[in-house]
CSV table of C-alpha atoms and ligand atoms in Angstrom, one decimal:
chain,number,residue,atom,x,y,z
A,1,MET,CA,-14.4,3.9,1.2
A,2,PHE,CA,-11.2,1.8,1.5
A,3,GLU,CA,-13.0,-0.4,4.0
A,4,THR,CA,-14.5,-2.8,1.9
A,5,TYR,CA,-11.5,-3.2,-0.2
A,6,ILE,CA,-9.1,-3.9,2.7
A,7,ASN,CA,-11.8,-6.6,3.8
A,8,ASP,CA,-12.0,-8.5,0.4
A,9,TYR,CA,-8.4,-8.1,0.1
A,10,ASN,CA,-7.6,-9.7,3.5
A,11,GLU,CA,-10.2,-12.3,2.7
A,12,ALA,CA,-8.4,-13.1,-0.2
A,13,VAL,CA,-4.9,-13.3,1.3
A,14,PHE,CA,-6.1,-15.3,4.5
A,15,GLU,CA,-7.5,-17.9,2.0
A,16,ILE,CA,-4.1,-17.8,0.1
A,17,ASP,CA,-6.3,-17.0,-3.0
A,18,LYS,CA,-3.6,-14.5,-4.8
A,19,GLU,CA,-5.8,-14.3,-8.1
A,20,LEU,CA,-8.5,-12.6,-6.1
A,21,ALA,CA,-6.5,-10.4,-4.2
A,22,LEU,CA,-4.9,-8.7,-7.4
A,23,GLU,CA,-8.6,-8.6,-8.5
A,24,VAL,CA,-9.5,-6.8,-5.3
A,25,ILE,CA,-6.8,-4.2,-6.1
A,26,GLU,CA,-7.5,-4.2,-10.0
A,27,SER,CA,-11.0,-3.2,-9.5
A,28,ALA,CA,-10.0,-0.5,-6.9
A,29,LEU,CA,-7.8,1.0,-9.7
A,30,GLU,CA,-10.4,0.6,-12.0
A,31,GLU,CA,-12.8,2.5,-9.8
A,32,GLY,CA,-10.4,5.3,-9.7
A,33,VAL,CA,-8.1,4.6,-6.8
A,34,THR,CA,-4.7,5.7,-7.3
A,35,PRO,CA,-1.5,3.3,-6.9
A,36,GLU,CA,-0.5,5.7,-3.8
A,37,GLN,CA,-3.8,5.0,-2.5
A,38,VAL,CA,-3.6,1.4,-2.8
A,39,VAL,CA,-0.6,1.2,-0.9
A,40,PHE,CA,-1.2,3.6,1.9
A,41,ASN,CA,-4.8,3.2,2.5
A,42,ILE,CA,-5.4,-0.4,1.7
A,43,ILE,CA,-2.1,-2.6,1.4
A,44,ILE,CA,-0.4,-1.2,4.7
A,45,PRO,CA,-3.6,-1.2,6.6
A,46,SER,CA,-4.8,-4.6,5.4
A,47,ILE,CA,-1.1,-5.8,6.4
A,48,GLU,CA,-1.7,-4.4,10.2
A,49,VAL,CA,-5.4,-6.1,10.1
A,50,MET,CA,-3.8,-9.2,9.4
A,51,MET,CA,-1.0,-9.3,11.5
A,52,ALA,CA,-2.9,-8.4,14.3
A,53,GLU,CA,-5.1,-11.6,13.3
A,54,ILE,CA,-2.0,-13.6,13.0
A,55,VAL,CA,-0.9,-12.7,16.5
A,56,ILE,CA,-4.5,-13.4,18.1
A,57,ASN,CA,-5.4,-16.8,15.9
A,58,ALA,CA,-2.8,-19.2,16.6
A,59,ASP,CA,-3.9,-21.4,13.8
A,60,THR,CA,-2.8,-19.4,11.2
A,61,ASN,CA,0.2,-21.2,9.5
A,62,LEU,CA,3.4,-20.2,8.3
A,63,ALA,CA,2.2,-20.5,4.7
A,64,GLN,CA,-0.5,-17.9,5.4
A,65,HIS,CA,2.2,-15.5,7.1
A,66,PHE,CA,4.4,-16.3,3.9
A,67,MET,CA,1.7,-15.6,1.3
A,68,THR,CA,0.5,-12.5,3.3
A,69,ALA,CA,4.1,-11.2,2.8
A,70,GLN,CA,4.4,-12.4,-0.6
A,71,ILE,CA,1.1,-11.0,-2.2
A,72,ALA,CA,1.3,-7.6,-0.5
A,73,ALA,CA,5.1,-7.1,-1.4
A,74,GLU,CA,4.1,-8.1,-5.0
A,75,VAL,CA,1.1,-5.6,-5.2
A,76,THR,CA,3.3,-3.1,-3.5
A,77,GLU,CA,6.0,-3.7,-6.1
A,78,GLN,CA,3.3,-3.2,-8.7
A,79,MET,CA,1.9,-0.1,-7.4
A,80,LEU,CA,5.4,1.8,-6.7
A,81,ALA,CA,5.9,1.1,-10.3
A,82,LYS,CA,2.9,3.0,-11.1
A,83,PHE,CA,3.7,5.9,-8.6
A,84,GLU,CA,3.6,9.4,-10.2
A,85,SER,CA,7.6,10.2,-10.5
A,86,PRO,CA,8.7,12.6,-7.9
A,87,PRO,CA,9.5,16.0,-9.4
A,88,ASP,CA,12.7,16.5,-6.9
A,89,ILE,CA,14.5,13.9,-5.2
A,90,ILE,CA,15.6,15.3,-1.8
A,91,GLY,CA,18.5,13.0,-0.9
A,92,ARG,CA,19.3,9.5,-1.3
A,93,VAL,CA,18.6,6.3,0.8
A,94,ILE,CA,20.7,3.0,0.8
A,95,ILE,CA,18.2,0.3,2.5
A,96,GLY,CA,18.7,-3.4,3.2
A,97,THR,CA,17.6,-5.8,5.7
A,98,SER,CA,20.4,-6.9,8.0
A,99,TYR,CA,22.9,-9.8,7.7
A,100,GLY,CA,21.0,-13.0,8.2
A,101,ASP,CA,17.3,-11.6,7.8
A,102,LEU,CA,15.3,-12.4,5.0
A,103,HIS,CA,12.1,-10.7,6.2
A,104,SER,CA,11.8,-8.1,3.2
A,105,LEU,CA,8.0,-7.1,3.4
A,106,GLY,CA,8.7,-4.1,5.9
A,107,LYS,CA,11.6,-2.8,3.8
A,108,ARG,CA,9.4,-2.7,0.7
A,109,ILE,CA,6.8,-0.7,2.6
A,110,VAL,CA,9.1,1.5,4.0
A,111,MET,CA,10.7,2.0,0.2
A,112,GLY,CA,7.2,3.1,-0.9
A,113,CYS,CA,6.4,5.7,1.5
A,114,LEU,CA,10.1,7.0,0.9
A,115,LYS,CA,9.5,7.3,-2.6
A,116,SER,CA,6.2,9.2,-2.2
A,117,MET,CA,8.2,11.9,0.2
A,118,MET,CA,10.6,12.5,-3.0
A,119,VAL,CA,13.6,10.3,-1.6
A,120,ASP,CA,15.6,8.1,-3.8
A,121,VAL,CA,16.2,4.9,-2.3
A,122,VAL,CA,18.7,2.4,-3.5
A,123,ASP,CA,17.5,-1.0,-2.3
A,124,LEU,CA,20.5,-3.5,-1.7
A,125,GLY,CA,18.0,-6.5,-0.8
A,126,VAL,CA,18.2,-8.8,1.9
A,127,ASN,CA,21.0,-10.3,4.2
A,128,ILE,CA,23.5,-7.4,3.7
A,129,LYS,CA,26.7,-7.2,5.6
A,130,ALA,CA,27.8,-4.2,7.4
A,131,GLU,CA,30.7,-3.1,4.9
A,132,ALA,CA,28.1,-3.2,1.9
A,133,PHE,CA,25.9,-0.6,3.3
A,134,VAL,CA,28.5,1.6,3.8
A,135,ASP,CA,30.3,1.2,0.6
A,136,ALA,CA,26.9,1.8,-1.1
A,137,ALA,CA,26.2,4.8,0.5
A,138,VAL,CA,29.7,6.3,0.0
A,139,ALA,CA,29.5,5.2,-3.9
A,140,GLN,CA,25.7,6.4,-4.0
A,141,ASP,CA,26.8,9.7,-2.4
A,142,ALA,CA,23.5,8.5,0.4
A,143,GLN,CA,22.8,10.6,3.0
A,144,ILE,CA,21.2,7.8,4.9
A,145,ILE,CA,21.9,4.2,5.7
A,146,ALA,CA,18.4,2.1,6.4
A,147,ILE,CA,18.6,-1.1,8.0
A,148,SER,CA,15.4,-3.5,8.5
A,149,SER,CA,15.8,-6.3,10.8
A,150,MET,CA,12.9,-8.4,12.0
A,151,MET,CA,14.4,-10.9,14.6
A,152,VAL,CA,16.3,-10.1,17.7
A,153,HIS,CA,19.3,-11.6,16.6
A,154,THR,CA,19.9,-9.7,13.2
A,155,ALA,CA,19.1,-6.4,15.0
A,156,THR,CA,21.8,-6.7,17.8
A,157,GLY,CA,24.0,-9.2,15.7
A,158,GLU,CA,27.6,-8.2,15.2
A,159,GLU,CA,27.1,-7.8,11.5
A,160,GLY,CA,24.3,-5.3,11.9
A,161,SER,CA,23.6,-1.9,12.7
A,162,LEU,CA,26.8,-1.9,15.5
A,163,LYS,CA,28.9,-2.9,12.8
A,164,VAL,CA,28.1,-0.2,10.6
A,165,ARG,CA,28.1,2.5,13.3
A,166,SER,CA,31.8,1.3,14.1
A,167,LEU,CA,32.5,1.8,10.5
A,168,LEU,CA,31.0,5.1,9.9
A,169,LYS,CA,32.7,5.9,13.0
A,170,GLU,CA,36.3,4.7,11.6
A,171,ARG,CA,36.0,6.0,7.8
A,172,HIS,CA,34.7,9.5,9.6
A,173,LEU,CA,31.4,9.5,7.8
A,174,GLU,CA,29.3,10.2,10.9
A,175,ASP,CA,28.3,13.8,10.1
A,176,LYS,CA,27.7,12.8,6.5
A,177,ILE,CA,25.9,9.3,6.9
A,178,LYS,CA,23.0,9.0,9.2
A,179,LEU,CA,21.9,5.9,10.3
A,180,VAL,CA,18.3,4.5,10.9
A,181,VAL,CA,16.6,1.3,11.9
A,182,GLY,CA,13.4,-0.5,11.9
A,183,GLY,CA,11.6,-3.8,12.2
A,184,ALA,CA,9.8,-5.8,15.0
A,185,PRO,CA,12.3,-5.8,17.7
A,186,TYR,CA,12.4,-1.9,17.6
A,187,ARG,CA,8.8,-1.8,18.3
A,188,PHE,CA,9.0,-4.0,21.4
A,189,ASP,CA,11.9,-1.9,22.8
A,190,HIS,CA,11.8,1.9,21.9
A,191,GLU,CA,15.5,2.3,23.7
A,192,LEU,CA,17.1,-0.8,21.0
A,193,TYR,CA,17.6,1.8,18.3
A,194,ASN,CA,20.3,3.6,20.6
A,195,LYS,CA,21.8,0.5,22.1
A,196,VAL,CA,22.5,-1.0,18.5
A,197,GLY,CA,24.3,2.6,17.6
A,198,ALA,CA,21.6,4.0,15.2
A,199,ASP,CA,20.5,7.9,15.1
A,200,SER,CA,16.9,6.9,15.0
A,201,TRP,CA,14.1,4.3,14.1
A,202,ALA,CA,10.4,4.4,13.4
A,203,ALA,CA,7.4,2.0,13.6
A,204,ASP,CA,6.0,2.2,10.6
A,205,GLY,CA,6.8,3.0,7.1
A,206,VAL,CA,4.7,6.2,7.1
A,207,THR,CA,6.7,7.4,10.0
A,208,ALA,CA,10.0,6.1,8.6
A,209,ALA,CA,9.7,8.0,5.6
A,210,LYS,CA,9.1,11.6,7.6
A,211,ILE,CA,11.6,10.8,10.1
A,212,ILE,CA,13.9,10.2,7.1
A,213,HIS,CA,12.6,12.9,5.4
A,214,GLN,CA,13.7,15.0,8.3
A,215,LEU,CA,17.4,13.8,9.0
A,216,ILE,CA,18.2,14.7,5.3
A,217,MET,CA,16.8,18.3,5.3
A,218,ASP,CA,18.5,18.5,8.8
A,219,GLY,CA,21.6,17.9,6.9
A,220,LYS,CA,21.0,20.4,4.3
A,221,SER,CA,20.9,23.1,6.9
B,301,B12,C1,6.0,-13.0,7.4
B,301,B12,C2,7.0,-13.4,8.2
B,301,B12,C3,7.9,-14.1,7.5
B,301,B12,C4,8.3,-14.7,6.1
B,301,B12,C5,8.8,-13.4,5.4
B,301,B12,C6,8.6,-13.1,4.1
B,301,B12,C7,9.1,-11.9,3.5
B,301,B12,N1,9.5,-12.1,2.3
B,301,B12,O1,9.5,-10.9,4.1
B,301,B12,C8,8.9,-15.8,6.2
B,301,B12,C9,8.0,-17.3,5.9
B,301,B12,C10,10.0,-16.3,4.9
B,301,B12,C11,9.9,-15.9,7.7
B,301,B12,C12,10.6,-16.8,7.9
B,301,B12,C13,11.3,-17.0,8.8
B,301,B12,N2,10.9,-16.2,10.3
B,301,B12,CO1,9.5,-14.8,10.2
B,301,B12,N3,7.9,-13.9,10.2
B,301,B12,C14,7.2,-13.1,9.5
B,301,B12,C15,6.1,-12.4,10.3
B,301,B12,C16,4.7,-13.5,10.2
B,301,B12,C17,5.6,-11.3,9.7
B,301,B12,C18,6.4,-10.1,9.3
B,301,B12,C19,6.2,-9.1,8.4
B,301,B12,O2,6.1,-9.3,7.2
B,301,B12,N4,5.6,-8.1,9.0
B,301,B12,C20,4.7,-7.1,8.3
B,301,B12,C21,5.5,-6.0,8.3
B,301,B12,C22,5.3,-4.8,7.3
B,301,B12,O3,5.9,-5.3,9.2
B,301,B12,P1,7.5,-4.8,9.6
B,301,B12,O4,8.6,-5.8,8.8
B,301,B12,O5,7.6,-4.9,11.1
B,301,B12,O6,8.0,-3.3,8.9
B,301,B12,C23,7.1,-2.1,9.3
B,301,B12,C24,7.9,-1.5,10.7
B,301,B12,O7,8.7,-2.4,11.4
B,301,B12,C25,8.9,-0.8,10.1
B,301,B12,N5,10.2,-1.1,9.6
B,301,B12,C26,10.4,-2.3,8.8
B,301,B12,N6,11.8,-2.0,8.4
B,301,B12,C27,12.1,-0.9,8.8
B,301,B12,C28,13.3,-0.5,8.5
B,301,B12,C29,13.7,1.2,8.6
B,301,B12,C30,15.0,1.8,8.5
B,301,B12,C31,12.7,1.9,9.8
B,301,B12,C32,12.8,3.2,9.9
B,301,B12,C33,11.4,1.4,9.6
B,301,B12,C34,11.1,-0.3,9.3
B,301,B12,O8,8.1,-0.2,9.0
B,301,B12,C35,7.5,-1.3,8.1
B,301,B12,C36,6.2,-1.0,7.7
B,301,B12,O9,5.3,-0.3,8.3
B,301,B12,C37,6.8,-12.5,11.8
B,301,B12,C38,5.8,-12.1,12.7
B,301,B12,C39,5.2,-10.5,13.0
B,301,B12,N7,3.9,-10.6,13.5
B,301,B12,O10,5.8,-9.5,13.0
B,301,B12,C40,7.7,-13.6,11.7
B,301,B12,C41,8.8,-13.4,12.5
B,301,B12,C42,9.4,-12.1,12.4
B,301,B12,N8,9.9,-14.4,12.0
B,301,B12,C43,10.2,-15.1,13.0
B,301,B12,C44,11.3,-16.3,12.5
B,301,B12,C45,12.0,-16.9,13.9
B,301,B12,C46,11.4,-17.0,11.6
B,301,B12,C47,12.2,-17.6,11.0
B,301,B12,C48,13.5,-18.1,11.7
B,301,B12,C49,11.3,-19.3,11.1
B,301,B12,C50,12.2,-20.4,10.7
B,301,B12,N9,12.2,-20.9,11.8
B,301,B12,O11,12.6,-20.6,9.4
B,301,B12,C51,12.5,-17.6,9.4
B,301,B12,C52,13.8,-16.5,9.4
B,301,B12,C53,14.2,-16.4,8.0
B,301,B12,C54,15.4,-15.5,8.1
B,301,B12,N10,16.6,-15.7,8.3
B,301,B12,O12,15.1,-14.3,8.0
B,301,B12,C55,9.9,-14.4,14.3
B,301,B12,C56,11.4,-13.5,14.8
B,301,B12,C57,11.5,-13.9,16.3
B,301,B12,C58,12.7,-13.2,17.2
B,301,B12,N11,12.4,-12.9,18.4
B,301,B12,O13,13.6,-12.7,16.5
B,301,B12,C59,8.9,-13.7,14.2
B,301,B12,C60,8.4,-12.4,15.0
B,301,B12,C61,7.9,-14.7,14.5
B,301,B12,C62,7.4,-15.3,15.6
B,301,B12,N12,6.2,-14.7,16.6
B,301,B12,O14,8.4,-16.3,16.1
B,301,B12,N13,9.0,-15.0,8.4
């Protein structure tokens, strides 16, 4: 059922035709597809198809990369606003991209998945310093700091996860606040999360939400 939407949507995005991409989503909604299904069954799979295409086809240019991210982010944002409001929030996550990193799409997808699992999300945005993550987690009484990094140097850099870990240690917060990371570099090196001092990582938004949900529940027991 979703395959036709995914193909039509991807064709439009690949042609950098934002209007058409949005029309595909609009007609899916009109035909009874829910906002949650749009994100999890159309947008996320279509991004995966598109990313695979970008890797195989060297002719795809930066504009296409950019538009893929922009259109998907816009649709995701629109759908998130239409998600049924969760009845019971189980915990809170502070999320942002690491210092120097402006790649926001993965983070946005993780946010959507978290919301669908009754987790409150406070988005600090992109290019976030380590102190800001820790200060926000304390101020907002969050159980999890989630850092998205799409580049190797922002995943491993001094202002990233490593510094968040040392701040948590310094401030005796390690029992209260868990650190979860994700993004392309972690998918290539499955031990990288350990090297940057994180408690856990996930390769995609759906797994990220499951892991974070579990960490919050573990903290309650
Ligand atoms: C789109 C894109 C851009 C867009 C970003 C737009 C935006 N608003 O996000 C633009 C064009 C702006 C851009 C800019 C740059 N980019 Co760029 N970009 C990409 C591209 C093509 C896709 C990234 C993406 O959106 N992926 C899709 C999302 C859905 O995947 P994801 O982020 O991995 O997220 C999933 C998981 O990782 C996980 N996840 C993500 N975050 C988190 C967080 C947590 C806590 C958890 C648990 C899980 C999790 O769940 C997500 C959803 O399933 C990648 C190449 C690629 N194939 O990945 C290059 C790539 C990341 N970019 C790269 C580079 C070099 C750059 C630039 C430096 C280019 C330049 N010369 O200017 C700049 C850097 C800007 C900056 N300072 O950040 C390199 C990085 C190389 C490296 N080794 O570090 C890549 C790998 C391309 C390449 N092959 O060279 N880029």
